[in-house]
Coordinates of C-alpha atoms in Angstrom, one line a residue:
Chain A
M21 CA -49.8 -68.7 -40.3
K22 CA -52.7 -70.0 -42.3
A23 CA -55.7 -68.1 -43.2
I24 CA -58.9 -69.5 -41.7
L25 CA -61.3 -67.1 -43.4
E26 CA -60.7 -65.4 -46.7
V27 CA -62.8 -62.7 -48.3
H28 CA -62.5 -61.7 -51.9
D29 CA -64.3 -58.9 -53.8
L30 CA -67.2 -58.8 -51.3
L31 CA -70.1 -56.5 -52.2
V32 CA -73.2 -56.1 -50.1
E33 CA -75.9 -53.8 -51.3
R34 CA -79.1 -52.5 -49.7
G35 CA -81.6 -51.2 -52.1
N36 CA -79.0 -51.1 -54.9
R37 CA -76.8 -48.9 -52.8
P38 CA -73.5 -50.5 -51.9
I39 CA -73.0 -50.5 -48.1
L40 CA -70.0 -52.8 -47.9
N41 CA -67.2 -53.3 -50.5
V42 CA -64.2 -55.4 -49.3
A43 CA -61.7 -56.2 -52.0
S44 CA -59.7 -58.6 -49.9
L45 CA -59.4 -59.7 -46.2
A46 CA -57.9 -62.7 -44.6
I47 CA -58.1 -63.8 -41.0
E48 CA -55.3 -66.0 -39.7
E49 CA -55.7 -68.9 -37.4
G50 CA -55.5 -67.9 -33.8
E51 CA -55.3 -64.2 -34.3
T52 CA -57.7 -61.5 -33.1
L53 CA -58.6 -59.1 -35.8
A54 CA -60.1 -55.8 -34.6
I55 CA -62.3 -54.1 -37.1
I56 CA -62.8 -50.4 -36.3
G57 CA -64.8 -47.8 -38.0
P58 CA -67.4 -45.1 -37.1
N59 CA -71.1 -46.0 -36.8
G60 CA -72.6 -46.8 -40.2
A61 CA -69.3 -47.9 -41.7
G62 CA -70.5 -51.4 -42.5
K63 CA -68.9 -53.2 -39.6
S64 CA -71.9 -55.1 -38.4
T65 CA -72.9 -55.8 -42.0
L66 CA -69.5 -57.4 -42.5
L67 CA -69.9 -59.5 -39.4
L68 CA -73.4 -60.7 -40.4
T69 CA -72.1 -61.5 -43.9
L70 CA -69.2 -63.5 -42.4
S71 CA -71.6 -65.4 -40.2
R72 CA -73.8 -66.2 -43.2
L73 CA -76.8 -64.4 -41.8
L74 CA -76.8 -61.8 -44.6
P75 CA -76.3 -62.9 -48.2
P76 CA -73.7 -60.8 -50.1
T77 CA -74.7 -59.4 -53.4
R78 CA -71.4 -60.6 -54.8
G79 CA -68.1 -62.0 -53.7
E80 CA -66.3 -65.0 -52.4
I81 CA -65.9 -66.0 -48.7
S82 CA -64.0 -69.2 -47.9
F83 CA -63.6 -70.9 -44.6
R84 CA -60.5 -73.2 -44.2
G85 CA -60.0 -73.1 -47.9
Q86 CA -63.5 -74.1 -48.8
S87 CA -66.0 -71.7 -50.4
L88 CA -68.9 -70.9 -48.0
A89 CA -71.3 -71.1 -50.9
A90 CA -70.4 -74.8 -51.2
Q91 CA -71.1 -75.5 -47.6
K92 CA -74.4 -75.9 -45.8
A93 CA -75.2 -72.7 -43.9
L94 CA -76.2 -74.5 -40.7
A95 CA -73.1 -76.7 -40.7
Y96 CA -71.0 -73.5 -41.1
R97 CA -72.9 -71.6 -38.4
R98 CA -72.3 -74.5 -36.0
R99 CA -68.5 -74.0 -36.4
I100 CA -68.6 -70.3 -35.5
A101 CA -70.2 -68.2 -32.7
L102 CA -71.7 -64.8 -32.9
V103 CA -72.0 -62.2 -30.0
L104 CA -74.1 -59.1 -30.7
Q105 CA -74.0 -55.7 -29.2
E106 CA -77.0 -56.2 -26.9
P107 CA -76.7 -59.4 -24.9
L108 CA -80.1 -60.7 -26.4
L109 CA -80.5 -63.4 -23.7
L110 CA -83.3 -65.8 -23.8
D111 CA -86.0 -65.7 -21.1
V112 CA -84.7 -68.8 -19.3
T113 CA -82.1 -69.1 -16.5
V114 CA -78.5 -68.0 -16.9
F115 CA -77.4 -71.6 -17.0
E116 CA -79.9 -72.5 -19.7
N117 CA -78.8 -69.4 -21.7
V118 CA -75.1 -70.5 -21.6
A119 CA -76.2 -74.0 -22.6
A120 CA -78.5 -72.7 -25.4
G121 CA -76.0 -73.2 -28.3
L122 CA -75.0 -76.6 -27.0
R123 CA -78.7 -77.6 -26.9
F124 CA -79.1 -76.6 -30.5
R125 CA -76.1 -78.9 -31.3
H126 CA -77.8 -81.8 -29.4
L127 CA -74.8 -82.3 -27.2
P128 CA -75.1 -85.1 -24.6
K129 CA -76.5 -83.9 -21.3
G130 CA -73.3 -84.6 -19.3
E131 CA -71.0 -82.8 -21.8
K132 CA -73.5 -79.9 -22.0
E133 CA -73.5 -79.4 -18.3
R134 CA -69.8 -79.8 -17.9
R135 CA -69.0 -77.2 -20.6
T136 CA -71.7 -74.8 -19.4
L137 CA -70.4 -74.9 -15.8
H138 CA -66.8 -74.4 -17.0
W139 CA -67.7 -71.3 -18.9
L140 CA -69.9 -69.9 -16.2
C141 CA -66.9 -70.2 -13.9
A142 CA -64.5 -68.8 -16.5
L143 CA -66.5 -65.6 -16.8
G144 CA -67.1 -65.4 -13.1
I145 CA -70.9 -65.7 -13.2
E146 CA -71.3 -69.2 -11.7
H147 CA -73.2 -67.7 -8.8
L148 CA -75.8 -66.3 -11.2
R149 CA -76.7 -69.6 -12.8
Q150 CA -80.3 -69.8 -11.5
R151 CA -81.0 -66.1 -12.2
R152 CA -83.2 -64.8 -14.9
P153 CA -81.7 -62.4 -17.5
R154 CA -84.0 -59.5 -16.5
T155 CA -82.5 -59.4 -13.0
L156 CA -78.9 -59.0 -14.4
S157 CA -76.9 -55.9 -14.8
G158 CA -75.6 -54.9 -18.2
G159 CA -72.1 -56.2 -17.5
E160 CA -73.4 -59.5 -16.1
A161 CA -75.7 -60.0 -19.1
Q162 CA -72.8 -59.4 -21.5
R163 CA -70.7 -62.0 -19.5
V164 CA -73.6 -64.5 -20.0
S165 CA -73.6 -63.7 -23.7
L166 CA -69.8 -64.2 -24.0
A167 CA -70.0 -67.5 -21.9
R168 CA -72.7 -68.7 -24.3
A169 CA -70.4 -68.1 -27.3
F170 CA -67.2 -69.5 -25.7
A171 CA -69.1 -72.7 -24.6
L172 CA -69.5 -73.6 -28.2
Q173 CA -65.7 -73.8 -28.6
P174 CA -66.1 -72.1 -32.0
E175 CA -63.4 -72.2 -34.6
L176 CA -64.2 -68.6 -35.3
L177 CA -65.6 -66.1 -32.8
L178 CA -67.4 -63.0 -34.1
L179 CA -68.0 -60.2 -31.6
D180 CA -70.0 -57.2 -32.7
E181 CA -69.3 -54.3 -30.3
P182 CA -70.0 -56.4 -27.2
F183 CA -69.0 -53.7 -24.8
S184 CA -70.4 -50.5 -26.4
A185 CA -73.4 -50.3 -24.1
L186 CA -71.5 -50.7 -20.8
D187 CA -70.2 -48.2 -18.4
A188 CA -66.5 -47.5 -18.4
P189 CA -65.4 -49.5 -15.3
T190 CA -67.4 -52.5 -16.3
R191 CA -66.1 -52.3 -19.8
T192 CA -62.5 -52.1 -18.6
R193 CA -62.9 -55.2 -16.5
L194 CA -64.7 -57.2 -19.1
L195 CA -62.2 -56.2 -21.8
Q196 CA -59.4 -57.4 -19.6
D197 CA -61.2 -60.7 -18.9
L198 CA -61.9 -61.2 -22.6
Q199 CA -58.3 -60.5 -23.5
N200 CA -57.2 -63.2 -21.0
L201 CA -59.7 -65.7 -22.4
L202 CA -58.7 -65.1 -26.0
A203 CA -55.0 -65.6 -25.0
E204 CA -55.9 -68.8 -23.2
T205 CA -58.1 -70.3 -25.8
E206 CA -56.4 -69.0 -28.9
I207 CA -59.8 -68.8 -30.6
T208 CA -59.6 -67.0 -33.9
T209 CA -61.6 -63.8 -33.3
I210 CA -63.0 -60.9 -35.2
F211 CA -63.8 -58.1 -32.9
V212 CA -65.8 -55.2 -34.2
T213 CA -65.7 -51.9 -32.3
H214 CA -65.8 -48.2 -32.9
D215 CA -63.5 -47.7 -29.9
L216 CA -59.9 -47.2 -30.8
N217 CA -58.6 -48.3 -27.4
E218 CA -60.5 -51.5 -27.5
A219 CA -59.1 -52.3 -30.9
L220 CA -55.6 -51.5 -29.7
Q221 CA -55.9 -53.6 -26.6
L222 CA -57.4 -56.7 -28.2
G223 CA -56.3 -56.7 -31.8
D224 CA -53.3 -58.5 -33.2
R225 CA -54.2 -56.6 -36.3
V226 CA -56.5 -53.7 -36.8
A227 CA -58.7 -53.3 -39.9
V228 CA -60.1 -49.8 -40.5
L229 CA -63.5 -49.8 -42.2
L230 CA -64.7 -46.4 -43.5
N231 CA -67.8 -45.9 -45.6
G232 CA -68.1 -49.6 -46.3
R233 CA -64.5 -49.9 -47.6
L234 CA -61.5 -51.4 -45.9
R235 CA -58.9 -48.7 -45.8
Q236 CA -56.1 -50.3 -43.9
C237 CA -55.3 -53.6 -42.2
A238 CA -52.1 -53.7 -40.2
P239 CA -50.7 -54.2 -36.7
P240 CA -52.3 -51.7 -34.2
Q241 CA -49.2 -49.6 -33.8
Q242 CA -48.9 -49.1 -37.5
V243 CA -52.5 -48.1 -38.0
F244 CA -52.1 -45.8 -35.0
S245 CA -48.9 -44.1 -36.1
A246 CA -48.9 -44.6 -39.9
P247 CA -52.5 -44.3 -41.1
A248 CA -52.9 -45.1 -44.8
D249 CA -54.9 -42.0 -45.8
E250 CA -56.4 -38.8 -44.4
E251 CA -59.7 -40.2 -43.2
V252 CA -58.0 -43.1 -41.4
A253 CA -55.6 -40.6 -39.9
A254 CA -58.6 -38.6 -38.6
F255 CA -60.3 -41.7 -37.3
V256 CA -57.3 -43.0 -35.4
G257 CA -56.9 -39.6 -33.7
M258 CA -54.3 -37.8 -35.8
D259 CA -55.9 -34.5 -35.0
T260 CA -53.4 -32.4 -36.9
V261 CA -53.5 -32.9 -40.6
I262 CA -52.1 -30.2 -42.9
A263 CA -51.4 -30.1 -46.6
G264 CA -47.8 -29.3 -47.6
Q265 CA -45.0 -29.9 -50.1
V266 CA -41.6 -31.6 -49.6
I267 CA -39.0 -29.0 -50.3
A268 CA -35.9 -30.9 -49.2
S269 CA -35.3 -34.6 -48.9
Q270 CA -32.1 -36.3 -47.7
A271 CA -31.4 -39.7 -46.1
G272 CA -34.9 -40.3 -44.9
Q273 CA -35.3 -36.8 -43.5
V274 CA -37.6 -34.4 -45.3
I275 CA -38.5 -30.8 -44.8
V276 CA -42.1 -30.0 -45.6
Q277 CA -43.4 -26.5 -46.3
A278 CA -46.9 -26.0 -45.1
N279 CA -48.7 -22.7 -44.3
G280 CA -45.4 -20.9 -44.7
L281 CA -43.7 -23.0 -42.1
H282 CA -40.9 -25.5 -42.5
L283 CA -41.6 -28.7 -40.7
E284 CA -39.2 -31.6 -40.3
A285 CA -40.4 -35.2 -40.7
V286 CA -39.0 -38.7 -41.3
G287 CA -39.9 -40.3 -44.6
D288 CA -38.8 -41.1 -48.1
F289 CA -40.4 -38.6 -50.4
A290 CA -38.9 -36.8 -53.4
T291 CA -38.6 -33.1 -53.4
G292 CA -41.7 -31.4 -54.8
K293 CA -44.0 -34.2 -53.6
Q294 CA -47.4 -33.0 -52.2
V295 CA -48.0 -34.6 -48.8
L296 CA -50.3 -34.5 -45.8
F297 CA -48.4 -33.8 -42.6
C298 CA -50.1 -35.7 -39.8
L299 CA -49.4 -35.5 -36.1
R300 CA -50.9 -37.1 -33.0
P301 CA -51.8 -34.7 -30.2
E302 CA -50.0 -36.7 -27.5
D303 CA -46.7 -36.3 -29.5
V304 CA -46.8 -32.5 -29.1
T305 CA -45.2 -30.8 -26.1
L306 CA -46.2 -27.4 -25.0
W307 CA -44.0 -24.8 -23.3
P308 CA -45.0 -21.3 -22.0
K309 CA -43.6 -18.7 -24.3
D310 CA -41.1 -17.2 -21.8
H311 CA -40.0 -20.6 -20.7
A312 CA -36.2 -21.0 -20.8
H313 CA -36.0 -24.7 -21.6
P314 CA -37.4 -25.5 -25.0
S315 CA -33.9 -25.4 -26.4
I316 CA -33.0 -28.4 -24.2
S317 CA -35.6 -30.5 -26.0
S318 CA -34.3 -32.8 -28.8
A319 CA -37.5 -32.1 -30.8
R320 CA -36.6 -30.8 -34.3
N321 CA -39.8 -28.9 -34.8
R322 CA -40.5 -25.8 -32.8
L323 CA -43.5 -23.6 -33.5
S324 CA -44.8 -20.4 -31.8
G325 CA -48.5 -19.8 -31.5
R326 CA -51.4 -18.8 -29.2
I327 CA -53.8 -21.1 -27.4
A328 CA -57.0 -20.9 -29.3
R329 CA -59.0 -23.3 -27.1
L330 CA -58.6 -25.5 -24.1
M331 CA -60.9 -28.5 -24.1
P332 CA -60.9 -30.6 -20.9
N333 CA -61.3 -34.3 -21.6
G334 CA -61.2 -36.3 -18.3
P335 CA -57.8 -36.2 -16.7
L336 CA -56.4 -34.7 -20.0
V337 CA -56.8 -31.4 -21.8
R338 CA -56.9 -31.0 -25.5
V339 CA -55.2 -27.7 -26.5
I340 CA -55.7 -26.2 -29.9
V341 CA -52.7 -23.9 -30.7
D342 CA -53.0 -21.5 -33.5
C343 CA -49.5 -21.4 -35.1
G344 CA -50.5 -20.5 -38.6
F345 CA -52.7 -23.7 -38.7
P346 CA -54.6 -25.3 -35.8
L347 CA -52.2 -27.7 -34.0
T348 CA -53.7 -30.0 -31.4
A349 CA -51.8 -31.0 -28.3
L350 CA -52.9 -33.4 -25.5
I351 CA -51.5 -32.6 -22.1
T352 CA -52.5 -33.6 -18.6
R353 CA -54.7 -31.4 -16.5
A354 CA -51.9 -31.3 -13.9
S355 CA -49.4 -29.9 -16.4
M356 CA -51.9 -27.3 -17.7
I357 CA -52.2 -26.0 -14.1
E358 CA -48.5 -26.2 -13.5
M359 CA -47.8 -24.1 -16.6
G360 CA -50.7 -21.9 -15.9
L361 CA -52.0 -22.2 -19.4
S362 CA -55.1 -20.2 -20.5
E363 CA -56.7 -19.3 -23.7
N364 CA -55.0 -16.7 -25.9
Q365 CA -51.7 -17.3 -24.1
A366 CA -48.6 -17.4 -26.3
V367 CA -46.8 -20.8 -26.2
T368 CA -44.2 -22.8 -28.0
A369 CA -45.1 -26.2 -29.3
T370 CA -42.4 -28.8 -30.0
F371 CA -42.5 -32.3 -31.6
K372 CA -40.0 -34.7 -32.9
A373 CA -39.5 -35.2 -36.7
S374 CA -40.1 -38.9 -36.1
A375 CA -43.5 -38.2 -34.6
A376 CA -44.9 -36.8 -37.8
H377 CA -46.4 -39.1 -40.4
L378 CA -46.6 -38.2 -44.0
I379 CA -49.3 -39.3 -46.4
P380 CA -48.8 -38.7 -50.1
R381 CA -51.5 -36.6 -51.7
Chain B
M9 CA -140.0 -59.3 -10.7
S10 CA -140.2 -62.4 -8.6
F11 CA -139.5 -64.6 -11.7
I12 CA -135.9 -63.3 -11.6
W13 CA -135.4 -64.5 -8.1
Q14 CA -137.1 -67.8 -8.9
G15 CA -135.0 -68.2 -12.0
I16 CA -131.8 -67.8 -10.0
Q17 CA -133.0 -70.3 -7.4
Q18 CA -133.9 -72.8 -10.0
A19 CA -130.7 -72.1 -11.8
F20 CA -128.7 -73.2 -8.8
R21 CA -130.9 -76.3 -8.4
L22 CA -130.1 -77.2 -12.0
L23 CA -126.4 -76.4 -11.5
F24 CA -125.9 -78.5 -8.4
G25 CA -128.4 -81.1 -9.2
S26 CA -127.4 -83.5 -11.9
D27 CA -129.7 -82.6 -14.8
P28 CA -128.2 -84.8 -17.5
E29 CA -129.3 -82.4 -20.3
V30 CA -127.5 -79.4 -18.7
W31 CA -124.3 -81.4 -18.4
Q32 CA -124.6 -82.8 -21.9
I33 CA -125.0 -79.3 -23.4
T34 CA -122.1 -78.0 -21.3
L35 CA -119.9 -80.9 -22.3
L36 CA -120.7 -80.5 -26.0
S37 CA -119.9 -76.7 -25.8
L38 CA -116.6 -77.5 -24.2
K39 CA -115.8 -80.2 -26.7
V40 CA -116.8 -78.2 -29.8
S41 CA -115.1 -75.0 -28.8
G42 CA -112.1 -76.8 -27.4
L43 CA -111.6 -78.7 -30.6
A44 CA -112.1 -75.5 -32.7
T45 CA -109.5 -73.7 -30.5
G46 CA -107.1 -76.6 -31.0
L47 CA -107.6 -76.5 -34.8
S48 CA -107.2 -72.7 -35.0
L49 CA -104.0 -73.1 -33.0
L50 CA -102.7 -75.6 -35.6
I51 CA -103.5 -73.2 -38.4
G52 CA -102.8 -69.9 -36.6
L53 CA -99.5 -70.6 -35.0
P54 CA -97.6 -71.6 -38.2
L55 CA -99.5 -69.0 -40.3
G56 CA -98.9 -66.2 -37.8
T57 CA -95.3 -67.2 -37.5
W58 CA -94.8 -67.1 -41.2
L59 CA -96.5 -63.7 -41.4
A60 CA -94.3 -62.4 -38.6
L61 CA -91.0 -63.7 -39.8
G62 CA -91.4 -64.0 -43.5
N63 CA -90.2 -61.5 -46.0
F64 CA -92.3 -61.8 -49.1
R65 CA -94.4 -59.7 -51.5
G66 CA -97.9 -59.1 -50.3
R67 CA -97.1 -59.6 -46.7
S68 CA -98.8 -56.5 -45.5
F69 CA -101.8 -57.2 -47.6
A70 CA -102.0 -60.7 -46.1
L71 CA -101.7 -59.1 -42.6
S72 CA -104.6 -56.7 -43.2
L73 CA -106.7 -59.7 -44.4
I74 CA -106.0 -61.5 -41.2
N75 CA -106.7 -58.4 -39.1
T76 CA -110.0 -58.1 -40.9
G77 CA -110.6 -61.8 -40.2
M78 CA -110.2 -61.1 -36.5
A79 CA -113.4 -59.1 -36.6
L80 CA -115.3 -61.6 -38.8
P81 CA -119.0 -61.5 -37.8
P82 CA -120.1 -65.1 -36.7
V83 CA -123.4 -64.8 -38.6
V84 CA -121.5 -64.2 -41.8
V85 CA -119.3 -67.2 -41.1
G86 CA -122.5 -69.1 -40.3
L87 CA -124.1 -68.1 -43.6
W88 CA -121.1 -69.2 -45.7
V89 CA -120.4 -72.4 -43.9
S90 CA -124.2 -73.2 -44.2
I91 CA -124.0 -72.5 -48.0
F92 CA -121.0 -74.8 -48.4
L93 CA -122.4 -77.6 -46.2
W94 CA -126.0 -77.4 -47.5
R95 CA -127.2 -80.7 -48.9
S96 CA -127.1 -79.2 -52.4
G97 CA -124.0 -77.1 -51.6
P98 CA -120.4 -77.7 -52.8
L99 CA -119.6 -79.9 -49.7
G100 CA -123.1 -81.2 -49.3
D101 CA -122.0 -84.8 -49.9
L102 CA -120.2 -84.8 -46.6
H103 CA -123.5 -84.5 -44.8
L104 CA -122.1 -82.2 -42.2
I105 CA -124.8 -79.6 -41.9
Y106 CA -126.5 -79.7 -38.5
T107 CA -123.8 -81.8 -36.9
P108 CA -121.3 -80.8 -34.2
A109 CA -118.6 -81.0 -36.9
A110 CA -120.3 -78.2 -38.7
I111 CA -120.0 -76.0 -35.6
V112 CA -116.4 -77.0 -35.2
I113 CA -115.7 -75.9 -38.8
A114 CA -117.5 -72.5 -38.3
Q115 CA -115.9 -71.8 -35.0
T116 CA -112.4 -72.7 -36.4
I117 CA -113.0 -70.2 -39.1
I118 CA -113.9 -67.5 -36.5
A119 CA -111.0 -68.3 -34.1
A120 CA -108.2 -69.0 -36.6
P121 CA -107.7 -65.4 -37.7
V122 CA -107.7 -64.3 -34.1
V123 CA -105.0 -66.8 -33.2
T124 CA -103.1 -66.0 -36.4
G125 CA -103.2 -62.2 -35.9
L126 CA -102.2 -62.3 -32.3
T127 CA -99.4 -64.8 -33.0
T128 CA -98.0 -62.4 -35.6
A129 CA -98.3 -59.5 -33.1
A130 CA -96.6 -61.6 -30.3
L131 CA -93.6 -62.5 -32.5
Q132 CA -93.3 -59.0 -34.0
Q133 CA -92.9 -57.5 -30.6
L134 CA -89.7 -59.5 -30.0
N135 CA -86.4 -57.8 -30.8
P136 CA -85.7 -58.5 -34.5
R137 CA -82.0 -59.0 -33.7
L138 CA -82.9 -61.9 -31.4
R139 CA -83.5 -64.0 -34.5
L140 CA -80.0 -63.3 -35.7
Q141 CA -78.5 -64.0 -32.3
I142 CA -80.3 -67.4 -32.1
L143 CA -79.1 -68.4 -35.6
G144 CA -75.7 -67.1 -34.7
L145 CA -75.5 -69.6 -31.9
G146 CA -76.0 -72.4 -34.4
A147 CA -79.8 -72.9 -34.3
S148 CA -81.6 -74.4 -37.3
R149 CA -84.6 -72.6 -38.7
T150 CA -86.9 -74.9 -36.7
Q151 CA -84.9 -74.5 -33.5
M152 CA -85.0 -70.7 -34.0
V153 CA -88.8 -70.6 -34.5
I154 CA -89.3 -72.8 -31.4
A155 CA -86.9 -70.6 -29.4
L156 CA -89.0 -67.5 -30.5
W157 CA -92.2 -69.2 -29.5
R158 CA -90.8 -69.8 -26.1
E159 CA -89.7 -66.2 -25.8
A160 CA -93.2 -65.1 -26.8
R161 CA -95.0 -67.7 -24.8
L162 CA -97.0 -65.2 -22.7
P163 CA -98.6 -63.3 -25.6
L164 CA -99.0 -66.6 -27.4
L165 CA -101.1 -68.0 -24.6
A166 CA -103.1 -64.7 -24.7
A167 CA -103.7 -65.4 -28.4
L168 CA -105.0 -68.9 -27.5
M169 CA -107.3 -67.4 -24.8
A170 CA -108.6 -64.8 -27.2
G171 CA -109.3 -67.5 -29.7
F172 CA -111.2 -69.6 -27.2
G173 CA -113.1 -66.5 -25.9
S174 CA -114.2 -65.6 -29.4
I175 CA -116.0 -68.9 -29.9
I176 CA -117.2 -70.2 -26.6
S177 CA -119.5 -67.1 -26.4
E178 CA -120.5 -67.2 -30.1
V179 CA -124.1 -68.0 -31.0
G180 CA -124.9 -67.0 -34.6
A181 CA -122.8 -69.5 -36.4
S182 CA -123.5 -72.4 -34.0
M183 CA -127.2 -71.8 -34.4
M184 CA -127.1 -71.5 -38.2
V185 CA -124.8 -74.5 -39.0
G186 CA -125.7 -76.6 -36.0
G187 CA -129.4 -76.0 -36.0
N188 CA -129.7 -76.2 -32.1
I189 CA -130.9 -79.8 -32.3
R190 CA -131.6 -81.2 -28.9
H191 CA -129.1 -83.9 -27.7
Q192 CA -127.1 -83.3 -30.9
T193 CA -126.0 -79.8 -31.7
R194 CA -127.4 -77.8 -28.8
V195 CA -124.7 -75.8 -27.1
L196 CA -124.8 -73.4 -24.2
T197 CA -125.3 -70.3 -26.2
T198 CA -128.0 -71.7 -28.5
A199 CA -129.8 -73.2 -25.6
I200 CA -129.8 -69.8 -23.8
V201 CA -131.3 -68.2 -26.9
L202 CA -134.0 -70.9 -27.1
E203 CA -135.0 -70.8 -23.4
T204 CA -135.1 -67.1 -23.4
G205 CA -137.3 -67.1 -26.5
K206 CA -139.6 -69.4 -24.7
G207 CA -139.7 -67.2 -21.6
E208 CA -138.1 -70.0 -19.6
F209 CA -135.7 -67.7 -17.7
A210 CA -134.6 -70.2 -15.0
P211 CA -132.8 -72.6 -17.4
A212 CA -131.5 -69.7 -19.4
I213 CA -130.0 -68.1 -16.3
A214 CA -128.5 -71.5 -15.2
L215 CA -126.9 -72.0 -18.6
S216 CA -125.6 -68.5 -18.7
L217 CA -123.9 -69.0 -15.3
I218 CA -122.4 -72.2 -16.5
L219 CA -121.1 -70.4 -19.6
L220 CA -119.5 -67.7 -17.5
L221 CA -118.0 -70.2 -15.2
L222 CA -116.6 -72.2 -18.1
A223 CA -115.0 -69.2 -19.7
F224 CA -113.7 -68.2 -16.3
L225 CA -112.2 -71.7 -15.5
V226 CA -110.5 -72.1 -18.9
N227 CA -109.0 -68.7 -18.7
L228 CA -108.0 -69.2 -15.1
A229 CA -106.1 -72.4 -16.1
L230 CA -104.4 -70.6 -19.1
T231 CA -103.6 -67.6 -17.0
W232 CA -102.1 -69.8 -14.4
I233 CA -99.9 -71.5 -17.0
Q234 CA -99.0 -68.1 -18.4
Q235 CA -98.1 -66.5 -15.1
R236 CA -96.5 -69.5 -13.5
R237 CA -92.9 -68.7 -14.4
V238 CA -93.0 -64.9 -14.4

């Protein structure tokens, strides 16, 4: 794999305050890099800097091995395409909107119409071609915005939270369509989002941006199950994070003492090492206290506690169990009803040693 | 009171007859104010765009100057244009005082801030991120500005209408720098002042009706263009 875009030592300041500081980042040809982070983390700033619409205070960005500073901004911008959060369509027909970027590039009429039609069809909005943007729904407008970018056949596609303003069903359909289009076209894409699921679905790699700094850049599963630090862990949904110390270590198996409990985990840490013990809520299984079966489970960790809180979350329920520390479990609403769980009830929580992730402190 | 009724009757005779002087005055008004509107568009559109999109020191000061200019009293403009064009004035050698060109200059000075200020307002009401999106689609600076003008075409036409409106009805500056010379610099407004002063209400009423009709027709045409594609 060859890097198409490389960033070194990038610093962007606003009013002498650093808002983005990326030591190193490389985007490989054909990959989709999802950049996730909470609002205000600097994601949009990074995207605007990469599209040369915001000059960095310092740093080096190179595109296909050539420094951006040595290239004409317009020539570079005509090799990429940018899609922003709001569709920002022009007050002309849908057809003319999709053709807008091609018009800027002075493409011959025939070629312009052919490509515009192709992408109108590819995004399923051919029937809207004569409509005005103000008559479109949010999802339709964002499809026009995407078609407008794809029509440019960019070498690099930059998407800034394109779905964040859409309702859930529309977002799901559009995300699926975008995934298919990216797979078909193999356009190198940087996709910015604050939604973990979008990042997991689209990203070949996921970069986590927190407070203007790149904390981790790895395949989705790795970021998801082995976050680099405590804040990344919290952001990717490791709801349970407790401080502890390794008291025994043997053949990749460790025992961590935390809050007076002994917890088993998989990892290579020396005895005495201070660690953070992290656990995803969906990896925790709950059993009623008087239930006979927990012993059948192969889970190495078994904790007793009381349900401190039940928080319904769509078809799922987030259960906070007080077992010396707050342990979060995610169960389905159906299993909550089946087990007859209620607040203050005594339960047993189990999880596998391999589910736990340790971060050195 | 009968003189009012007589005046209106005579006015219609003048209107629908073919009094060459009435038509000459009307045509001159239209030419002078049309040209001044065109010139103020040439000045105001780029200047207003620069003020709306630019990011430079003193921008808000420049904006308040323009906004003050939008309320520039025509007699003050008339005074200063007269001083500059006076035979012994700094631009006296151009021999422009008491010519239609002098009126065009004065009216341009009145209308340009109006067009500039309203152009700035028209562009500032667009979503600021639209600029980024247009550039992000590969537009050059010029293409981006043209695209923004197209987006703001309705308020931009309103700016043009306001510019024209501010000068077609203006009398002070035209009188002072044009001199209201018959067959040369007499325009509708100055003619109305003259006829009213003489107690000749019939021609004054006729000319005032023409002035209103003119303003109405020009604005009707611009409004039609403005609303055509809404």
